[in-house]
Amino acid sequence: MDLPAPPTNHPRTLSSIILSRRRADGGARINKCSASQRLLSPPPLPSHHSLLRLRPDRERPAVARSSAVSAPPLVPPMTTPAPNPTIRRLDVASPVPADIDIANAVEPLHIADIAAELGVPPEHYDLYGKYKAKVLLSVLDKLQGQQDGYYVVVGGITPTPLGEGKSTTTVGLCQALGAFLDKKVVTCVRQPSQGPTFGIKGGAAGGGYSQVIPMDEFNLHMTGDIHAITAANNLLAAAIDTRIFHEASQSDKALFNRLCPPNKEGKRRFADVMLRRLIKLGISKTDPDELTPEEVRRFARLDIDPASITWRRVMDVNDRFLRKITVGQGPEEKGMVRETGFDISVASEIMAVLALTTSLADMRERLGRMVIGNSKAGEPVTADDLGLGGALTVLMKDAIHPTLMQTLEGTPVLVHAGPFANIAHGNSSIVADKIALKLVGKGGFVVTEAGFGADIGTEKFMDIKCRYSGLTPQCAIIVATIRALKMHGGGPDVVAGKPLDHAYVSENVALVEAGCVNLAKHISNTKGYGVNVVVAINKFATDTDAEMEVVKKAAMTAGAFDAVVCSHHAHGGKGAVDLGVAVQRACESQAEPLKFLYPLDSSIKEKIESIAKFYGASGVEYSEQIEMYTKQGFSNLPICMAKTQYSFSHVPSMKGAPSDFVLPIRDVRASIGAGFIYPLVGTMSTMPGLPTRPCFYEIDIDTTTGKVMGLS
């Protein structure tokens, strides 16, 4: 979709940002001035080559760049001042500079400006510096009567280890809708884990000219939500082992006296959280002194079976050596040694609770009913049984509020929660989506990303997230790349950190055509939910027109609503305008109700088999623990499969659309607080490891300017 060129004498607003690679003989520079000023023509350039940011009060080179390629024309041209005062228009360089260079070259608007344009009053957000703000859940009360906007989820085909650009597509689409199609739009994405940021994949702010900024703040710590989850998770882990220790060394009476100590007047009282345990035990008494010895024993002794404990400690880095550890080896914990391990923080059930909760009160209930293991009698033991539900909620009280940020082109972003899709449910939070849908209102768009391929991220979005939120998407996007389709068509292995094989950087229509079986399977599966499916072909510089035509034809044959080639990485929002138009049409024409993959009242095995069939499996091998969870009354929960993201099957090397395989369920765990059962498929690990050459080799800081370098 071409945009009209402006008259040559038309002034450009100084809120525009011009990003380009510098030439010695002339070109554009980066400019940002106040809205009241106008720039009639680019100022003269210095003789050196650099990517610059100019502000009214100073000029400073940001990053030295090569001058091998001349600066392109302004992209996109502005015919009139942007209708939204926060919108920035980008000029782009070719080849595209590094992500961090582009992000550092743009001075973000103060987040108060983004909030004002979005319609969030100051009393409904808390500032976290100049470029981030926590949007308070109270804004939902203000917007209660507002009609929801359109709801769009972005998934993808089965990816290579390099990723296929779902985050970039999500951001680029929103820049197109907001900066070019004049739609009210909010991007809803997850907070990145430091595991992949310093490991293989890098950050998750998008890339090229479609990014969330400030990119370094987005990828590193942000507002501390993951740290709050880590602290809460590990407090619960400490409480579990400590309770076992104290119960092993004390009589019933001594244990009870310490749990309910008398005050100075000799009076005992139950803490509020203890009353929850009494109700669970069927004890109606509220005075500790009225309990019988048997009731004292039942109340005071959790009698946790160490072998049944499923709660593990977490940390937000990839550390393979913590996958299996022993605890209790100190001389004062003699005889208390047990085997356990660490998960990555984003795999914690507390992260899933944050993503699926609908209010502070709901989060308190979910955290309290998290099951950490069983008693020796086979009864589930919860966080509230350990007296911890309230304390966990206090640690999470700020994390429940989504974080407002912005894209390179000035459109708003809500960042919240960060569960992986391969070892958790892989979607940003319900509360962020609900706030965003009200803020954009009728005719606006909320675009949210589901992790990894549509077989896991989009499936969990539909069958878990949408069940709990009650929200219905109108459109599902499947991001595809020529590179990944060639891999699924029989191309050589794609290995992170190694140069791509020649097959991936030269035309091979037959390989692409063979790989489209993977795309077709994802389209068919996603259409089954009753949504319109739009395929976004994320274009790389080495892709050819013939290859992309094959993908478009295969997508439409498989039942896609539309298939669109996108260049948002290279051109920002302008490169996703056609995708934005297709998504708008898909949303406006969607009429079917949301259809889930399985009913909740079917058995755990039946639900697992429905998902296995969705993958293409012919059968399932089960774990014995399914029967235990059924007996405990948890069979009515949805299923969250922990499975490799690199194949429809459990074997990463099985590419394309494999069928007739048997899906092995190695273990089954229950996230009762979050509200799902999660089977571990094959050898899936919940603590990733670092590669030989992690991303952290490239990351450093400019000690003069304080700017982060090398982050991707």
XYZ file of C-alpha atoms in Angstrom:
712
model
C 0.000 0.000 0.000
C 1.752 3.165 -1.210
C 1.436 6.417 0.677
C 1.201 9.684 -1.270
C 4.359 11.754 -1.420
C 4.203 15.239 0.093
C 4.799 18.449 -1.812
C 8.531 19.148 -1.874
C 8.060 22.376 0.040
C 5.923 20.863 2.791
C 7.513 21.274 6.249
C 8.045 18.232 8.425
C 7.247 18.394 12.117
C 10.205 18.341 14.442
C 8.647 15.492 16.401
C 9.703 13.283 13.494
C 12.769 11.110 13.904
C 15.053 10.566 10.953
C 17.151 7.428 11.188
C 19.694 6.915 8.434
C 23.203 5.733 7.722
C 25.454 8.767 7.316
C 27.294 9.594 4.107
C 30.288 11.850 3.790
C 28.724 13.709 0.845
C 25.356 14.364 2.458
C 22.190 12.758 3.753
C 19.676 12.884 6.564
C 20.378 13.076 10.251
C 18.322 12.182 13.269
C 16.284 15.084 14.557
C 13.954 15.548 17.467
C 12.652 18.992 18.361
C 9.704 20.418 20.202
C 6.262 20.159 18.618
C 6.163 23.944 18.179
C 9.189 23.988 15.866
C 9.432 23.084 12.159
C 12.360 21.709 10.162
C 12.338 22.941 6.560
C 15.340 20.971 5.313
C 18.003 18.635 6.722
C 20.945 20.563 8.189
C 24.418 20.116 6.698
C 26.378 17.029 7.662
C 29.831 16.696 9.177
C 32.482 14.949 7.130
C 32.589 11.812 9.295
C 30.136 8.912 8.945
C 27.842 8.291 11.891
C 24.353 7.539 13.042
C 23.410 10.717 14.894
C 20.762 12.010 17.219
C 20.364 15.792 17.243
C 18.489 17.585 19.970
C 17.768 21.341 20.052
C 20.321 21.923 22.782
C 23.209 19.796 21.613
C 24.658 17.604 18.882
C 26.425 14.390 19.761
C 27.516 11.409 17.630
C 25.872 8.262 18.984
C 27.320 5.306 17.085
C 29.974 5.137 14.401
C 28.709 3.467 11.232
C 30.066 2.496 7.817
C 29.310 4.693 4.790
C 29.115 1.837 2.293
C 25.423 2.407 1.508
C 23.889 5.761 0.665
C 21.032 7.089 2.775
C 17.596 6.161 1.410
C 14.794 8.681 0.924
C 12.621 9.571 3.892
C 10.429 6.639 4.917
C 7.619 7.380 5.160
C 7.108 10.908 3.812
C 4.787 13.094 5.840
C 2.003 14.824 3.959
C 0.676 16.537 7.076
C 1.633 16.614 10.719
C 0.860 13.265 12.359
C -2.700 13.301 13.759
C -1.422 11.838 17.017
C 1.119 14.132 18.734
C 3.085 11.141 20.062
C 3.596 9.561 16.630
C 7.142 9.647 15.249
C 7.920 9.002 11.610
C 11.118 7.109 10.823
C 13.663 7.419 8.062
C 15.498 4.152 7.652
C 18.992 3.035 6.722
C 19.959 0.138 4.485
C 21.414 -2.206 5.517
C 19.545 -2.000 8.811
C 21.803 -0.944 11.723
C 22.027 -3.032 14.882
C 18.903 -3.048 17.052
C 20.592 -1.332 19.980
C 22.006 1.388 17.697
C 18.555 2.195 16.353
C 17.016 2.134 19.829
C 19.737 4.361 21.286
C 19.341 6.856 18.452
C 15.742 7.665 19.383
C 14.938 9.852 22.356
C 11.715 8.357 23.755
C 8.840 10.634 24.639
C 8.108 11.048 28.322
C 5.764 8.236 29.245
C 3.271 10.783 30.602
C 2.761 11.956 26.996
C 2.036 8.393 25.862
C -0.368 7.896 28.778
C -2.193 11.152 28.040
C -2.658 10.295 24.367
C -3.886 6.823 25.309
C -6.385 8.261 27.748
C -4.857 7.164 31.058
C -5.193 9.932 33.683
C -2.221 10.565 36.028
C -4.106 9.193 39.032
C -4.254 5.792 37.310
C -0.526 5.254 36.764
C 2.704 5.381 38.755
C 5.867 6.618 37.067
C 8.972 4.409 37.018
C 11.458 6.960 35.702
C 10.830 8.972 32.522
C 10.002 6.177 30.102
C 8.015 3.595 32.069
C 4.852 3.699 34.147
C 2.758 1.123 35.967
C -0.867 1.383 34.814
C -3.007 0.723 37.871
C -5.870 -1.758 37.730
C -8.133 1.020 38.990
C -8.286 2.307 35.417
C -10.607 -0.614 34.618
C -13.226 0.865 36.946
C -13.011 4.164 35.087
C -13.391 2.414 31.730
C -16.058 -0.068 32.775
C -18.671 1.188 30.296
C -16.251 1.394 27.363
C -16.716 -1.060 24.489
C -13.800 -3.358 23.708
C -11.687 -3.001 20.596
C -10.622 -5.760 18.221
C -8.442 -8.499 19.733
C -5.583 -9.954 17.656
C -3.111 -12.690 18.639
C 0.231 -13.185 16.884
C 1.606 -16.723 16.667
C 3.989 -18.337 14.227
C 5.072 -21.408 12.339
C 7.425 -23.840 14.070
C 10.562 -21.689 14.470
C 14.260 -22.114 13.923
C 16.512 -21.490 16.952
C 16.994 -17.945 15.596
C 13.321 -17.006 15.949
C 11.097 -15.863 13.095
C 10.218 -12.354 14.229
C 6.905 -12.627 16.065
C 7.788 -9.821 18.472
C 9.042 -7.684 15.596
C 5.868 -8.398 13.628
C 3.687 -7.588 16.635
C 5.405 -4.231 17.093
C 5.578 -3.470 13.366
C 1.875 -4.189 12.906
C 0.980 -1.861 15.780
C 3.204 0.877 14.350
C 1.396 0.457 11.029
C -2.054 0.593 12.625
C -1.249 3.569 14.839
C 1.196 5.658 12.803
C -0.125 5.013 9.279
C -3.717 3.752 9.416
C -4.790 6.191 12.148
C -6.163 3.482 14.433
C -6.052 3.501 18.194
C -3.817 0.566 19.060
C -2.010 -0.999 22.015
C 0.720 -3.619 21.788
C 0.578 -6.219 24.601
C 3.776 -8.224 25.033
C 5.598 -10.224 27.682
C 8.528 -9.060 29.763
C 11.723 -10.769 28.566
C 13.590 -13.188 30.774
C 17.295 -12.600 31.319
C 17.826 -16.258 30.374
C 17.511 -15.806 26.594
C 18.647 -12.160 26.768
C 22.099 -13.318 27.901
C 21.827 -16.798 26.343
C 21.033 -17.657 22.721
C 17.996 -15.768 21.495
C 18.631 -12.281 22.866
C 15.958 -9.871 24.053
C 12.326 -9.596 23.039
C 11.817 -5.908 22.234
C 11.360 -6.627 18.531
C 14.060 -5.641 16.089
C 15.205 -3.277 13.386
C 12.740 -0.402 12.990
C 9.986 -2.204 14.916
C 11.013 -2.100 18.567
C 9.821 -1.274 22.047
C 11.958 1.445 23.603
C 14.016 2.092 25.642
C 15.183 -1.319 24.496
C 17.763 -1.788 27.242
C 15.255 -0.965 29.999
C 12.724 -3.298 28.400
C 15.146 -6.232 28.271
C 16.944 -5.655 31.589
C 14.968 -5.636 34.860
C 12.255 -3.269 33.577
C 10.123 -2.573 36.681
C 11.346 -5.607 38.616
C 8.336 -7.894 38.157
C 10.426 -11.005 37.481
C 12.566 -10.243 40.524
C 9.400 -10.038 42.635
C 8.339 -13.435 41.278
C 11.767 -14.881 42.074
C 11.627 -13.563 45.644
C 8.084 -14.854 46.219
C 8.834 -18.261 44.705
C 11.956 -18.772 46.795
C 10.275 -17.597 49.991
C 7.752 -20.391 49.487
C 10.543 -22.887 48.757
C 12.318 -21.886 51.978
C 9.076 -22.239 53.942
C 8.539 -25.798 52.667
C 11.912 -27.148 53.801
C 11.780 -25.192 57.045
C 8.350 -26.596 57.915
C 9.540 -30.161 57.326
C 12.564 -29.433 59.528
C 10.536 -28.027 62.425
C 7.872 -30.729 62.303
C 10.588 -33.387 62.457
C 12.065 -31.962 65.657
C 9.017 -30.890 67.696
C 6.049 -32.499 69.444
C 2.496 -31.578 68.460
C 2.145 -29.342 71.505
C 5.452 -27.540 71.004
C 4.720 -27.004 67.328
C 1.253 -25.630 68.093
C 2.602 -23.336 70.814
C 5.081 -21.814 68.399
C 2.489 -21.442 65.625
C -0.003 -19.809 68.016
C 2.064 -18.254 70.823
C 0.248 -16.570 73.704
C 0.501 -12.792 74.061
C 1.386 -10.935 77.268
C -2.093 -11.590 78.613
C -1.780 -15.301 77.866
C -4.272 -15.150 74.972
C -3.691 -17.041 71.726
C -5.028 -16.130 68.299
C -5.029 -17.603 64.841
C -3.518 -15.486 62.070
C -6.063 -14.822 59.322
C -4.336 -17.241 56.967
C -4.615 -19.981 59.610
C -8.396 -19.666 59.536
C -8.272 -20.772 55.901
C -6.545 -23.997 56.955
C -9.096 -24.595 59.717
C -11.923 -24.260 57.187
C -10.126 -26.681 54.848
C -9.873 -29.187 57.726
C -13.543 -28.751 58.620
C -12.734 -27.224 62.026
C -15.170 -24.407 62.849
C -13.423 -23.198 66.022
C -11.648 -19.830 66.021
C -10.130 -19.922 69.523
C -6.821 -21.848 69.633
C -7.463 -22.899 73.233
C -10.647 -24.735 72.216
C -8.935 -27.212 69.877
C -8.791 -30.849 70.974
C -5.415 -32.646 70.911
C -6.461 -34.379 67.670
C -7.448 -31.048 66.114
C -4.164 -29.546 67.291
C -2.286 -32.354 65.538
C -4.242 -32.009 62.292
C -3.832 -28.246 62.274
C -0.157 -28.060 63.225
C 1.226 -30.968 61.202
C 1.291 -30.666 57.442
C 3.250 -33.943 57.334
C 4.669 -33.102 53.902
C 6.001 -36.065 51.935
C 9.421 -34.873 50.693
C 9.222 -37.186 47.684
C 6.020 -35.482 46.522
C 7.313 -31.892 46.529
C 6.975 -30.305 43.089
C 7.889 -26.749 44.119
C 11.426 -25.832 43.052
C 13.581 -22.772 43.535
C 14.032 -20.372 40.620
C 16.422 -17.795 39.215
C 16.248 -15.686 36.061
C 19.368 -16.938 34.290
C 20.107 -20.057 32.281
C 22.094 -22.377 34.566
C 22.115 -26.050 33.608
C 24.083 -27.014 36.720
C 21.145 -26.139 38.946
C 18.725 -28.499 37.233
C 19.357 -31.078 39.948
C 20.766 -30.238 43.379
C 20.619 -31.482 46.955
C 19.584 -29.287 49.884
C 19.868 -29.728 53.628
C 23.544 -30.679 53.739
C 24.450 -28.251 56.530
C 25.446 -29.753 59.907
C 22.353 -28.267 61.590
C 20.004 -29.841 59.021
C 21.329 -33.341 59.623
C 19.094 -35.994 58.113
C 17.124 -33.438 56.063
C 18.933 -33.909 52.764
C 16.672 -34.136 49.734
C 17.075 -33.835 45.990
C 15.486 -30.875 44.222
C 16.456 -28.342 41.572
C 16.032 -24.896 40.071
C 13.733 -23.741 37.280
C 14.089 -20.476 35.387
C 11.983 -17.766 37.046
C 9.537 -17.418 34.175
C 8.615 -21.107 34.640
C 7.436 -20.424 38.196
C 3.754 -20.972 38.839
C 3.717 -17.479 40.328
C 4.497 -16.108 36.860
C 1.549 -18.064 35.469
C -0.662 -16.741 38.276
C 0.367 -13.176 37.405
C -0.442 -13.740 33.746
C -3.840 -15.353 34.361
C -5.149 -13.338 37.303
C -7.995 -10.860 36.860
C -7.693 -8.738 40.042
C -5.709 -8.335 43.248
C -8.294 -10.376 45.144
C -8.165 -13.110 42.505
C -4.347 -13.156 42.686
C -4.501 -13.558 46.474
C -6.754 -16.606 46.112
C -4.661 -18.140 43.337
C -1.388 -17.706 45.227
C -2.890 -19.225 48.363
C -4.167 -22.352 46.637
C -0.913 -23.205 44.847
C -0.082 -26.848 45.604
C 3.531 -27.551 46.548
C 3.233 -31.311 47.116
C 1.236 -33.806 49.150
C 1.024 -34.942 52.724
C 2.012 -38.512 53.473
C -1.703 -39.291 53.458
C -1.920 -38.068 49.850
C -3.669 -34.745 50.547
C -2.526 -31.668 48.583
C -0.564 -29.099 50.614
C -1.025 -25.457 49.604
C 0.763 -22.158 50.139
C -2.043 -21.131 52.491
C -1.471 -24.314 54.508
C 2.072 -23.042 55.008
C 0.681 -19.635 56.022
C 2.191 -17.847 53.058
C -0.595 -16.763 50.676
C -0.849 -13.250 52.065
C 2.905 -12.669 52.189
C 3.295 -13.813 48.572
C 0.578 -11.374 47.510
C 2.368 -8.540 49.310
C 5.546 -9.330 47.373
C 3.506 -9.282 44.150
C 1.306 -6.246 44.851
C 3.186 -3.933 42.465
C 3.909 -6.600 39.855
C 0.179 -7.025 39.151
C 0.093 -3.659 37.357
C 1.132 -3.689 33.647
C 4.017 -1.484 32.535
C 3.374 1.185 29.901
C 6.148 1.793 27.340
C 6.298 2.887 23.682
C 7.425 1.784 20.229
C 9.962 3.546 18.024
C 7.072 5.281 16.248
C 5.360 6.402 19.444
C 2.527 3.889 19.758
C 1.736 2.591 23.271
C 2.860 -0.771 24.639
C 1.703 -2.658 27.727
C 4.352 -5.072 28.985
C 3.251 -7.619 31.544
C 4.197 -11.133 32.680
C 6.640 -13.358 30.824
C 5.908 -17.093 30.875
C 7.700 -19.156 28.218
C 5.406 -21.001 25.833
C 7.415 -24.230 25.773
C 7.515 -24.716 29.568
C 4.553 -22.539 30.599
C 1.534 -20.985 28.858
C 3.508 -18.363 26.954
C 1.268 -15.283 26.930
C 1.210 -11.818 28.449
C -1.342 -11.004 31.113
C -5.112 -10.989 31.047
C -5.253 -7.703 32.955
C -3.018 -5.952 30.380
C -5.243 -7.153 27.539
C -8.423 -6.119 29.347
C -7.070 -2.640 30.105
C -5.856 -2.245 26.519
C -9.171 -3.350 24.964
C -11.023 -0.725 26.991
C -8.478 1.998 26.243
C -8.601 1.534 22.460
C -12.400 1.208 22.470
C -14.651 0.324 19.558
C -12.740 0.152 16.288
C -9.350 0.113 18.013
C -6.915 -2.782 18.056
C -5.097 -4.741 20.767
C -2.347 -6.959 19.378
C -0.832 -9.526 21.717
C 1.896 -12.064 21.058
C 1.764 -15.780 21.902
C 5.133 -17.465 22.340
C 6.866 -19.758 19.822
C 4.815 -21.673 17.245
C 1.033 -21.617 17.086
C 0.945 -25.259 18.218
C 1.940 -24.186 21.731
C 1.635 -20.397 22.147
C -1.605 -19.825 20.254
C -3.131 -23.080 21.522
C -2.518 -22.006 25.126
C -3.766 -18.504 24.357
C -7.068 -19.988 23.193
C -7.523 -22.948 25.539
C -6.121 -21.404 28.740
C -5.932 -17.624 28.559
C -9.214 -17.018 26.735
C -11.046 -19.483 29.001
C -10.071 -17.474 32.078
C -10.406 -14.006 30.529
C -13.686 -14.581 28.709
C -12.239 -12.586 25.791
C -12.654 -13.619 22.154
C -10.052 -12.821 19.475
C -11.212 -11.846 16.006
C -7.962 -12.584 14.178
C -4.923 -14.818 14.598
C -1.697 -14.012 12.758
C 0.800 -16.708 11.831
C 4.289 -15.333 11.200
C 6.296 -17.276 8.630
C 9.773 -16.872 7.180
C 11.315 -18.326 4.064
C 14.229 -19.480 6.232
C 12.058 -21.575 8.559
C 9.998 -22.997 5.701
C 13.180 -24.126 3.953
C 14.236 -25.868 7.168
C 10.878 -27.662 7.325
C 11.224 -28.582 3.662
C 14.383 -30.558 4.370
C 17.029 -27.846 4.565
C 20.177 -28.228 6.675
C 20.039 -27.662 10.427
C 19.884 -24.046 11.552
C 22.228 -23.590 14.509
C 22.428 -20.424 16.578
C 25.859 -18.828 16.378
C 26.790 -20.536 13.095
C 26.536 -19.023 9.591
C 23.451 -20.041 7.631
C 23.922 -22.699 4.967
C 23.901 -21.497 1.350
C 20.432 -23.003 0.934
C 18.989 -20.328 3.205
C 20.476 -17.321 1.411
C 19.841 -18.358 -2.195
C 16.612 -19.042 -4.061
C 15.210 -22.552 -3.667
C 11.509 -22.579 -4.475
C 11.201 -26.361 -4.173
C 12.547 -26.337 -0.620
C 10.119 -23.575 0.367
C 7.216 -25.374 -1.243
C 8.038 -28.599 0.623
C 8.240 -26.718 3.924
C 4.822 -25.124 3.506
C 3.324 -28.304 4.974
C 4.265 -26.860 8.364
C 2.503 -23.582 7.625
C -0.583 -25.393 6.334
C -0.840 -27.458 9.523
C -0.656 -24.327 11.689
C -3.313 -22.592 9.583
C -5.656 -25.571 9.792
C -5.179 -25.915 13.549
C -5.701 -22.214 14.229
C -8.765 -21.927 11.997
C -10.348 -24.628 14.133
C -10.791 -22.048 16.910
C -13.196 -20.074 14.742
C -10.930 -17.087 14.038
C -9.750 -15.606 10.759
C -6.102 -16.448 10.092
C -3.755 -13.961 8.423
C -0.266 -15.108 7.427
C 2.498 -12.507 7.825
C 5.501 -13.386 5.670
C 8.406 -11.726 7.469
C 10.656 -10.733 4.584
C 14.439 -11.076 4.751
C 16.833 -9.391 2.305
C 17.749 -12.735 0.682
C 14.140 -13.834 0.045
C 12.964 -13.778 -3.554
C 9.606 -12.878 -5.080
C 9.185 -16.413 -6.412
C 9.681 -17.904 -2.942
C 7.198 -15.529 -1.361
C 4.597 -16.201 -4.045
C 4.810 -19.906 -3.215
C 4.122 -19.151 0.446
C 1.190 -16.867 -0.341
C -0.367 -19.480 -2.593
C 0.138 -22.273 -0.023
C -1.352 -20.123 2.739
C -4.495 -19.295 0.781
C -4.910 -22.919 -0.295
C -4.705 -23.974 3.370
C -7.549 -21.614 4.254
C -5.873 -18.392 5.374
C -7.979 -15.239 5.216
C -5.010 -13.455 3.651
C -1.239 -13.740 3.279
C 0.869 -10.595 3.276
C 4.564 -9.911 2.742
C 5.942 -7.572 5.435
C 9.139 -5.538 5.692
C 8.599 -3.947 9.101
C 12.089 -4.905 10.307
C 13.609 -2.811 7.529
C 10.949 -0.104 7.216
C 9.082 0.102 10.526
C 5.323 0.588 10.445
C 5.306 1.436 6.750
C 6.510 -2.089 6.015
C 3.454 -3.590 7.756
C 0.713 -1.345 6.359
C -0.623 -4.078 4.069
C -0.670 -6.446 7.045
C -2.597 -3.841 9.030
C -5.191 -3.533 6.279
C -5.560 -7.328 6.090
C -5.939 -7.609 9.872
C -8.580 -4.884 9.904
C -10.552 -6.695 7.203
C -10.174 -10.004 9.046
C -11.447 -8.504 12.297
C -14.382 -6.756 10.686
C -15.519 -9.900 8.884
C -15.066 -12.383 11.753
C -18.402 -13.888 12.782
C -17.812 -17.328 14.313
C -17.827 -17.925 18.090
C -14.630 -19.062 19.790
C -14.299 -22.858 19.745
C -12.061 -24.563 22.281
C -10.008 -27.637 21.458
C -11.544 -29.680 24.288
C -14.266 -29.355 26.951
C -13.099 -28.857 30.530
C -15.311 -31.624 31.851
C -13.457 -34.293 29.863
C -10.815 -36.306 31.710
C -7.163 -35.284 31.943
C -6.229 -38.090 29.554
C -8.902 -37.108 27.049
C -7.714 -33.511 27.054
C -4.092 -34.564 26.571
C -5.152 -36.811 23.700
C -7.035 -33.925 22.045
C -3.885 -31.805 22.114
C -1.723 -34.726 20.945
C -4.047 -35.217 17.965
C -3.786 -31.461 17.306
C -0.003 -31.972 17.057
C -0.434 -34.963 14.714
C 0.280 -37.764 17.206
C -1.370 -41.154 16.902
C -1.140 -41.979 20.610
C 0.123 -40.979 24.050
C 2.245 -42.681 26.701
C 1.097 -41.597 30.167
C 2.514 -40.846 33.602
C 0.957 -42.467 36.655
C 0.470 -39.099 38.370
C -2.603 -38.336 36.292
C -4.678 -40.593 38.516
C -3.479 -38.779 41.645
C -4.566 -35.382 40.329
C -7.915 -36.833 39.276
C -8.492 -38.207 42.785
C -7.585 -34.820 44.265
C -10.328 -33.164 42.220
C -8.201 -31.310 39.669
C -9.378 -33.060 36.501
C -11.537 -30.126 35.387
C -8.541 -27.855 34.682
C -7.163 -27.021 31.217
C -3.905 -28.575 30.028
C -0.617 -26.724 29.500
C 1.816 -28.945 27.611
C 5.530 -28.411 28.261
C 6.938 -29.389 24.877
C 9.783 -28.501 22.544
C 9.071 -25.465 20.375
C 11.066 -26.861 17.459
C 8.604 -29.501 16.260
C 4.933 -30.441 16.375
C 6.236 -33.606 18.036
C 8.409 -34.152 21.111
C 11.531 -34.634 18.960
C 13.092 -31.320 17.832
C 14.565 -32.885 14.683
C 11.143 -33.957 13.356
C 10.431 -31.018 11.050
C 7.564 -30.230 8.710
C 4.265 -31.713 9.886
C 5.086 -35.140 11.366
C 2.299 -37.620 12.035
C 1.693 -41.070 13.528
C 4.131 -40.546 16.398
C 3.482 -41.479 20.028
C 3.704 -38.532 22.429
C 5.500 -39.530 25.675
C 4.368 -37.825 28.894
C 7.441 -38.013 31.153
C 5.920 -36.304 34.158
C 2.771 -34.411 35.126
C 2.685 -31.423 37.458
C -0.222 -29.344 38.683
C -0.312 -25.549 38.769
C -3.499 -25.368 40.790
C -3.146 -21.687 41.668
C -2.600 -20.718 38.042
C -5.320 -23.131 37.064
C -3.878 -25.825 34.799
C -2.285 -29.265 34.699
C 1.010 -29.333 32.850
C 2.432 -32.534 31.415
C 6.145 -32.577 30.605
C 6.592 -34.055 27.140
C 9.730 -36.011 26.311
C 12.945 -34.516 27.701
C 11.659 -30.958 28.090
C 13.660 -29.065 30.731
C 12.361 -26.175 32.837
C 15.878 -24.728 33.286
C 17.637 -23.839 30.018
C 21.404 -23.958 29.627
C 23.913 -21.542 28.131
C 25.527 -22.202 24.729
C 29.258 -22.156 24.056
C 29.082 -18.526 22.973
C 26.216 -16.769 24.736
C 24.878 -13.337 23.826
C 26.617 -11.807 26.832
C 29.920 -11.729 24.926
C 28.590 -8.781 22.909
C 27.026 -6.833 25.778
C 28.924 -3.958 27.364
C 28.479 -0.339 28.375
C 29.901 2.916 27.104
C 31.369 4.255 30.336
C 31.349 7.813 28.985
C 27.690 8.000 27.965
C 26.237 5.161 30.057
C 24.672 3.665 26.922
C 24.284 -0.109 26.686
C 26.056 -1.686 23.709
C 25.613 -5.028 21.967
C 22.179 -5.879 23.349
C 19.967 -7.612 20.792
